[in-house]
Amino acid sequence: KAKREGRNRFQFYVAELNRIVQRRATIERDLRLALQRNEFTLHFQPQLSIDSGQVIGVEALLRWNQRERGAISPAEFIPVAESTGLIMEIGQWVLFEACRQVTEWQAAGLPPVRVAVNISPVQFRHRHLLDSIMHALHSSGVDPQLLEIELTESLIMRDADTTISTLRRLRELGVEVSVDDFGTGYSSLSYLTRFPINKIKLDQSFVRDIHKPDGAAIARTVITLGQTLDMRVMAEGVETYEQLAFLREHGCHEAQGFLFSRPMPGGAIQRLLTDSREDLRLRMLEPAF
Ligand code: C2E
Ligand code: MG
Ligand code: MG
Ligand code: MG
């Protein structure tokens, strides 16, 4: 009996593995067509100052609506895009589209909106990174101060010297740099001081666990680290008023999350920033029960 069970389990694993390999192959094939078919869009999620309740920027988040399969999560297709090199073309499109959207908001009369763009490690290490960023800025005419790039902590810690020189050149252009998913890597304090970084983004896993001792300890440590190094600290994935209250009490500067707004298309962001700025600000205040 045990033997039969073992064999069944093995067959189950093989079937499961086949399914994963198939799905990946399908995604790879469809990704190659996605740009031509205009299947990508960007959504934008507001980022707020905890002090003032003002929107200080938005993060651009890539969306893929595949013709037959519908929406596919970036968590699933970005790794495939990275391993196939398609991320270069896709990342270039994201940079262009984010800058284009900023000029569209400007043309509609909104005050300048800063956009944060996620940059994959593969894209960051490419020798054309700076050219492609400058190209997106020049062709759109967007002020470099309105562009921010988000890099993950694990990316910047690898090959630090090259990273630092690339970051310096970006900062010379006027582009802002933030470190995404912060706290999940292993950066030491002394190490971090070497990097020309404007902002660290406390990973959402710690925000989720902020009511537990470990989550709270890490959140406090990251906020203190930011204050010590003169970097802004943004909390991501803020979903509840309790989380916001903790962050405010401990001096976190900025927040982003479903409590304020989900990522939305450019047009919806424009309406939000035109008509509902006050609503967003009110979400910073204690809810009336
Ligand atoms: P990320 O850069 O850390 O982005 C934050 C993710 O958290 C987004 O997921 C966002 O929709 C989600 N989020 C925001 N607020 C909340 C909240 O309150 N609660 C919860 N549970 N989630 C929240 P999304 O859009 O699915 O993106 C996942 C990841 O995919 C991103 O993580 C980023 O690493 C990557 N990604 C997205 N767009 C791009 C892109 O254009 N280029 C690259 N290279 N990576 C991208
Ligand atoms: Mg990000
Ligand atoms: Mg993140
Ligand atoms: Mg993340």
CSV table of N, CA and C in Angstrom, one decimal, residues 149-242:
chain,number,residue,atom,x,y,z
A,149,ILE,N,13.2,55.9,-9.6
A,149,ILE,CA,13.3,54.5,-10.0
A,149,ILE,C,13.3,53.7,-8.7
A,150,GLU,N,12.6,52.5,-8.7
A,150,GLU,CA,12.6,51.6,-7.6
A,150,GLU,C,13.5,50.4,-7.9
A,151,LEU,N,14.4,50.2,-7.0
A,151,LEU,CA,15.3,49.0,-7.1
A,151,LEU,C,15.1,48.2,-5.9
A,152,THR,N,15.3,46.8,-6.0
A,152,THR,CA,15.1,46.0,-4.8
A,152,THR,C,16.4,46.0,-4.0
A,153,GLU,N,16.2,45.7,-2.7
A,153,GLU,CA,17.4,45.7,-1.8
A,153,GLU,C,18.4,44.7,-2.3
A,154,SER,N,17.9,43.5,-2.7
A,154,SER,CA,18.9,42.4,-3.1
A,154,SER,C,19.7,42.9,-4.3
A,155,LEU,N,19.0,43.7,-5.2
A,155,LEU,CA,19.8,44.2,-6.4
A,155,LEU,C,20.9,45.1,-6.0
A,156,ILE,N,20.7,46.0,-5.1
A,156,ILE,CA,21.7,47.0,-4.9
A,156,ILE,C,22.9,46.4,-4.1
A,157,MET,N,22.6,45.3,-3.3
A,157,MET,CA,23.6,44.8,-2.5
A,157,MET,C,24.6,43.9,-3.3
A,158,ARG,N,24.1,43.4,-4.4
A,158,ARG,CA,25.0,42.7,-5.3
A,158,ARG,C,25.9,43.6,-6.1
A,159,ASP,N,27.2,43.4,-6.2
A,159,ASP,CA,28.0,44.2,-7.1
A,159,ASP,C,27.9,45.7,-6.7
A,160,ALA,N,28.2,46.0,-5.5
A,160,ALA,CA,27.9,47.3,-4.9
A,160,ALA,C,28.6,48.4,-5.7
A,161,ASP,N,29.9,48.2,-6.1
A,161,ASP,CA,30.6,49.3,-6.7
A,161,ASP,C,30.0,49.8,-8.0
A,162,THR,N,29.6,48.8,-8.9
A,162,THR,CA,29.0,49.2,-10.1
A,162,THR,C,27.6,49.9,-9.8
A,163,THR,N,26.9,49.3,-8.9
A,163,THR,CA,25.6,49.9,-8.5
A,163,THR,C,25.8,51.4,-8.1
A,164,ILE,N,26.8,51.6,-7.3
A,164,ILE,CA,27.0,53.0,-6.8
A,164,ILE,C,27.3,53.9,-7.9
A,165,SER,N,28.1,53.5,-8.9
A,165,SER,CA,28.5,54.5,-9.9
A,165,SER,C,27.3,54.7,-10.8
A,166,THR,N,26.5,53.7,-11.1
A,166,THR,CA,25.2,53.9,-11.9
A,166,THR,C,24.3,54.8,-11.2
A,167,LEU,N,24.1,54.6,-9.9
A,167,LEU,CA,23.2,55.4,-9.1
A,167,LEU,C,23.7,56.9,-9.0
A,168,ARG,N,25.0,57.1,-8.9
A,168,ARG,CA,25.5,58.4,-8.9
A,168,ARG,C,25.1,59.2,-10.2
A,169,ARG,N,25.3,58.5,-11.3
A,169,ARG,CA,24.9,59.1,-12.6
A,169,ARG,C,23.4,59.4,-12.7
A,170,LEU,N,22.6,58.5,-12.2
A,170,LEU,CA,21.2,58.8,-12.2
A,170,LEU,C,20.9,60.0,-11.4
A,171,ARG,N,21.5,60.1,-10.2
A,171,ARG,CA,21.3,61.2,-9.3
A,171,ARG,C,21.7,62.5,-9.9
A,172,GLU,N,22.8,62.4,-10.7
A,172,GLU,CA,23.3,63.7,-11.4
A,172,GLU,C,22.3,64.2,-12.4
A,173,LEU,N,21.6,63.2,-13.0
A,173,LEU,CA,20.5,63.6,-13.9
A,173,LEU,C,19.4,64.3,-13.2
A,174,GLY,N,19.3,64.0,-11.9
A,174,GLY,CA,18.1,64.5,-11.1
A,174,GLY,C,17.1,63.5,-10.8
A,175,VAL,N,17.3,62.2,-11.2
A,175,VAL,CA,16.4,61.2,-11.0
A,175,VAL,C,16.5,60.7,-9.5
A,176,GLU,N,15.3,60.4,-8.9
A,176,GLU,CA,15.3,60.0,-7.5
A,176,GLU,C,15.5,58.4,-7.5
A,177,VAL,N,16.0,57.9,-6.4
A,177,VAL,CA,16.2,56.5,-6.3
A,177,VAL,C,15.6,56.0,-5.0
A,178,SER,N,14.8,54.9,-5.1
A,178,SER,CA,14.3,54.3,-3.8
A,178,SER,C,14.6,52.8,-3.8
A,179,VAL,N,14.7,52.3,-2.6
A,179,VAL,CA,14.9,50.9,-2.5
A,179,VAL,C,13.6,50.2,-2.0
A,180,ASP,N,13.1,49.3,-2.9
A,180,ASP,CA,11.9,48.6,-2.7
A,180,ASP,C,12.1,47.4,-1.8
A,181,ASP,N,11.0,46.9,-1.2
A,181,ASP,CA,10.9,45.7,-0.5
A,181,ASP,C,12.0,45.7,0.6
A,182,PHE,N,12.2,46.8,1.2
A,182,PHE,CA,13.4,47.0,2.2
A,182,PHE,C,13.1,46.2,3.5
A,183,GLY,N,14.2,45.5,3.9
A,183,GLY,CA,14.1,44.8,5.2
A,183,GLY,C,14.1,43.3,4.9
A,184,THR,N,13.9,42.9,3.6
A,184,THR,CA,13.9,41.5,3.2
A,184,THR,C,15.3,41.0,2.9
A,185,GLY,N,16.2,42.0,2.6
A,185,GLY,CA,17.6,41.6,2.3
A,185,GLY,C,18.4,41.6,3.6
A,186,TYR,N,19.7,41.8,3.5
A,186,TYR,CA,20.6,41.8,4.6
A,186,TYR,C,21.5,43.0,4.7
A,187,SER,N,21.0,44.1,4.3
A,187,SER,CA,21.9,45.3,4.3
A,187,SER,C,22.3,45.7,5.7
A,188,SER,N,23.6,46.0,5.9
A,188,SER,CA,24.0,46.5,7.2
A,188,SER,C,24.1,48.0,7.1
A,189,LEU,N,24.0,48.6,8.2
A,189,LEU,CA,24.0,50.1,8.3
A,189,LEU,C,25.1,50.7,7.6
A,190,SER,N,26.4,50.2,7.8
A,190,SER,CA,27.5,50.8,7.3
A,190,SER,C,27.5,50.7,5.8
A,191,TYR,N,27.0,49.6,5.3
A,191,TYR,CA,26.9,49.3,3.9
A,191,TYR,C,26.0,50.3,3.2
A,192,LEU,N,24.9,50.5,3.8
A,192,LEU,CA,23.8,51.3,3.2
A,192,LEU,C,24.3,52.8,3.0
A,193,THR,N,25.1,53.3,3.9
A,193,THR,CA,25.5,54.7,3.8
A,193,THR,C,26.3,55.0,2.5
A,194,ARG,N,26.8,53.9,1.9
A,194,ARG,CA,27.6,54.2,0.7
A,194,ARG,C,26.8,54.5,-0.5
A,195,PHE,N,25.5,54.1,-0.5
A,195,PHE,CA,24.6,54.3,-1.6
A,195,PHE,C,23.9,55.6,-1.7
A,196,PRO,N,23.9,56.3,-2.9
A,196,PRO,CA,23.2,57.6,-3.0
A,196,PRO,C,21.7,57.3,-3.2
A,197,ILE,N,21.0,57.1,-2.1
A,197,ILE,CA,19.6,56.7,-2.2
A,197,ILE,C,18.7,57.7,-1.5
A,198,ASN,N,17.6,58.0,-2.1
A,198,ASN,CA,16.7,59.0,-1.5
A,198,ASN,C,15.7,58.4,-0.5
A,199,LYS,N,15.3,57.2,-0.7
A,199,LYS,CA,14.2,56.7,0.0
A,199,LYS,C,14.3,55.2,0.2
A,200,ILE,N,13.8,54.7,1.3
A,200,ILE,CA,13.6,53.2,1.5
A,200,ILE,C,12.2,52.9,1.7
A,201,LYS,N,11.7,51.8,1.0
A,201,LYS,CA,10.3,51.4,1.2
A,201,LYS,C,10.2,50.1,2.0
A,202,LEU,N,9.7,50.3,3.2
A,202,LEU,CA,9.5,49.2,4.2
A,202,LEU,C,8.6,48.2,3.5
A,203,ASP,N,9.1,46.9,3.4
A,203,ASP,CA,8.3,45.9,2.7
A,203,ASP,C,7.0,45.6,3.3
A,204,GLN,N,6.0,45.3,2.5
A,204,GLN,CA,4.7,45.2,3.0
A,204,GLN,C,4.5,44.0,3.9
A,205,SER,N,5.4,43.0,3.9
A,205,SER,CA,5.2,41.9,4.8
A,205,SER,C,5.4,42.4,6.3
A,206,PHE,N,6.2,43.4,6.5
A,206,PHE,CA,6.4,43.9,7.9
A,206,PHE,C,5.2,44.8,8.3
A,207,VAL,N,4.7,45.5,7.3
A,207,VAL,CA,3.5,46.3,7.6
A,207,VAL,C,2.3,45.4,8.0
A,208,ARG,N,2.2,44.3,7.3
A,208,ARG,CA,1.1,43.3,7.6
A,208,ARG,C,1.3,42.8,9.0
A,209,ASP,N,2.5,42.6,9.5
A,209,ASP,CA,2.7,42.0,10.8
A,209,ASP,C,3.1,43.1,11.8
A,210,ILE,N,2.7,44.3,11.6
A,210,ILE,CA,3.1,45.4,12.5
A,210,ILE,C,2.4,45.3,13.8
A,211,HIS,N,1.3,44.6,13.9
A,211,HIS,CA,0.7,44.4,15.2
A,211,HIS,C,1.4,43.3,16.0
A,212,LYS,N,2.3,42.6,15.4
A,212,LYS,CA,3.1,41.5,16.1
A,212,LYS,C,4.4,42.0,16.5
A,213,PRO,N,5.0,41.5,17.6
A,213,PRO,CA,6.3,42.0,18.1
A,213,PRO,C,7.4,42.1,17.0
A,214,ASP,N,7.6,41.0,16.2
A,214,ASP,CA,8.6,41.0,15.2
A,214,ASP,C,8.4,42.0,14.1
A,215,GLY,N,7.2,42.1,13.6
A,215,GLY,CA,6.9,43.1,12.6
A,215,GLY,C,7.1,44.5,13.1
A,216,ALA,N,6.7,44.8,14.3
A,216,ALA,CA,6.8,46.1,14.9
A,216,ALA,C,8.3,46.4,15.1
A,217,ALA,N,9.1,45.5,15.5
A,217,ALA,CA,10.5,45.7,15.8
A,217,ALA,C,11.2,46.1,14.5
A,218,ILE,N,10.9,45.3,13.4
A,218,ILE,CA,11.6,45.6,12.1
A,218,ILE,C,11.1,46.9,11.6
A,219,ALA,N,9.8,47.2,11.7
A,219,ALA,CA,9.3,48.5,11.2
A,219,ALA,C,10.0,49.7,11.9
A,220,ARG,N,10.1,49.6,13.2
A,220,ARG,CA,10.8,50.6,14.0
A,220,ARG,C,12.2,50.8,13.6
A,221,THR,N,12.9,49.6,13.4
A,221,THR,CA,14.3,49.7,13.0
A,221,THR,C,14.5,50.3,11.7
A,222,VAL,N,13.7,50.0,10.7
A,222,VAL,CA,13.8,50.6,9.4
A,222,VAL,C,13.6,52.1,9.4
A,223,ILE,N,12.5,52.5,10.2
A,223,ILE,CA,12.2,53.9,10.2
A,223,ILE,C,13.4,54.7,10.9
A,224,THR,N,14.0,54.1,12.0
A,224,THR,CA,15.1,54.7,12.6
A,224,THR,C,16.3,54.8,11.7
A,225,LEU,N,16.5,53.7,10.9
A,225,LEU,CA,17.6,53.7,10.0
A,225,LEU,C,17.5,54.8,8.9
A,226,GLY,N,16.3,55.0,8.4
A,226,GLY,CA,16.0,56.0,7.4
A,226,GLY,C,16.3,57.4,8.1
A,227,GLN,N,15.9,57.6,9.3
A,227,GLN,CA,16.1,58.9,9.9
A,227,GLN,C,17.6,59.1,10.1
A,228,THR,N,18.3,58.1,10.6
A,228,THR,CA,19.7,58.2,10.8
A,228,THR,C,20.5,58.6,9.6
A,229,LEU,N,20.1,57.9,8.5
A,229,LEU,CA,20.8,58.1,7.2
A,229,LEU,C,20.3,59.2,6.4
A,230,ASP,N,19.3,59.9,6.9
A,230,ASP,CA,18.7,61.1,6.2
A,230,ASP,C,18.0,60.6,4.9
A,231,MET,N,17.3,59.5,5.0
A,231,MET,CA,16.6,59.0,3.8
A,231,MET,C,15.1,59.0,4.2
A,232,ARG,N,14.2,59.3,3.2
A,232,ARG,CA,12.8,59.2,3.5
A,232,ARG,C,12.4,57.7,3.7
A,233,VAL,N,11.4,57.4,4.5
A,233,VAL,CA,10.9,56.0,4.6
A,233,VAL,C,9.5,56.0,4.2
A,234,MET,N,9.2,55.1,3.3
A,234,MET,CA,7.8,54.9,2.9
A,234,MET,C,7.4,53.5,3.2
A,235,ALA,N,6.2,53.4,3.8
A,235,ALA,CA,5.6,52.0,4.1
A,235,ALA,C,4.7,51.6,3.0
A,236,GLU,N,4.9,50.4,2.5
A,236,GLU,CA,4.1,49.9,1.4
A,236,GLU,C,3.1,48.9,1.9
A,237,GLY,N,2.0,48.7,1.2
A,237,GLY,CA,0.9,47.8,1.6
A,237,GLY,C,0.2,48.2,2.9
A,238,VAL,N,0.0,49.5,3.1
A,238,VAL,CA,-0.8,49.9,4.3
A,238,VAL,C,-2.3,49.7,4.0
A,239,GLU,N,-2.9,48.9,4.8
A,239,GLU,CA,-4.3,48.5,4.5
A,239,GLU,C,-5.2,49.0,5.6
A,240,THR,N,-4.7,49.2,6.8
A,240,THR,CA,-5.6,49.5,7.9
A,240,THR,C,-5.2,50.8,8.6
A,241,TYR,N,-6.2,51.4,9.3
A,241,TYR,CA,-5.9,52.6,10.1
A,241,TYR,C,-4.9,52.3,11.2
A,242,GLU,N,-5.0,51.1,11.8
A,242,GLU,CA,-4.1,50.8,12.9
A,242,GLU,C,-2.6,50.7,12.4
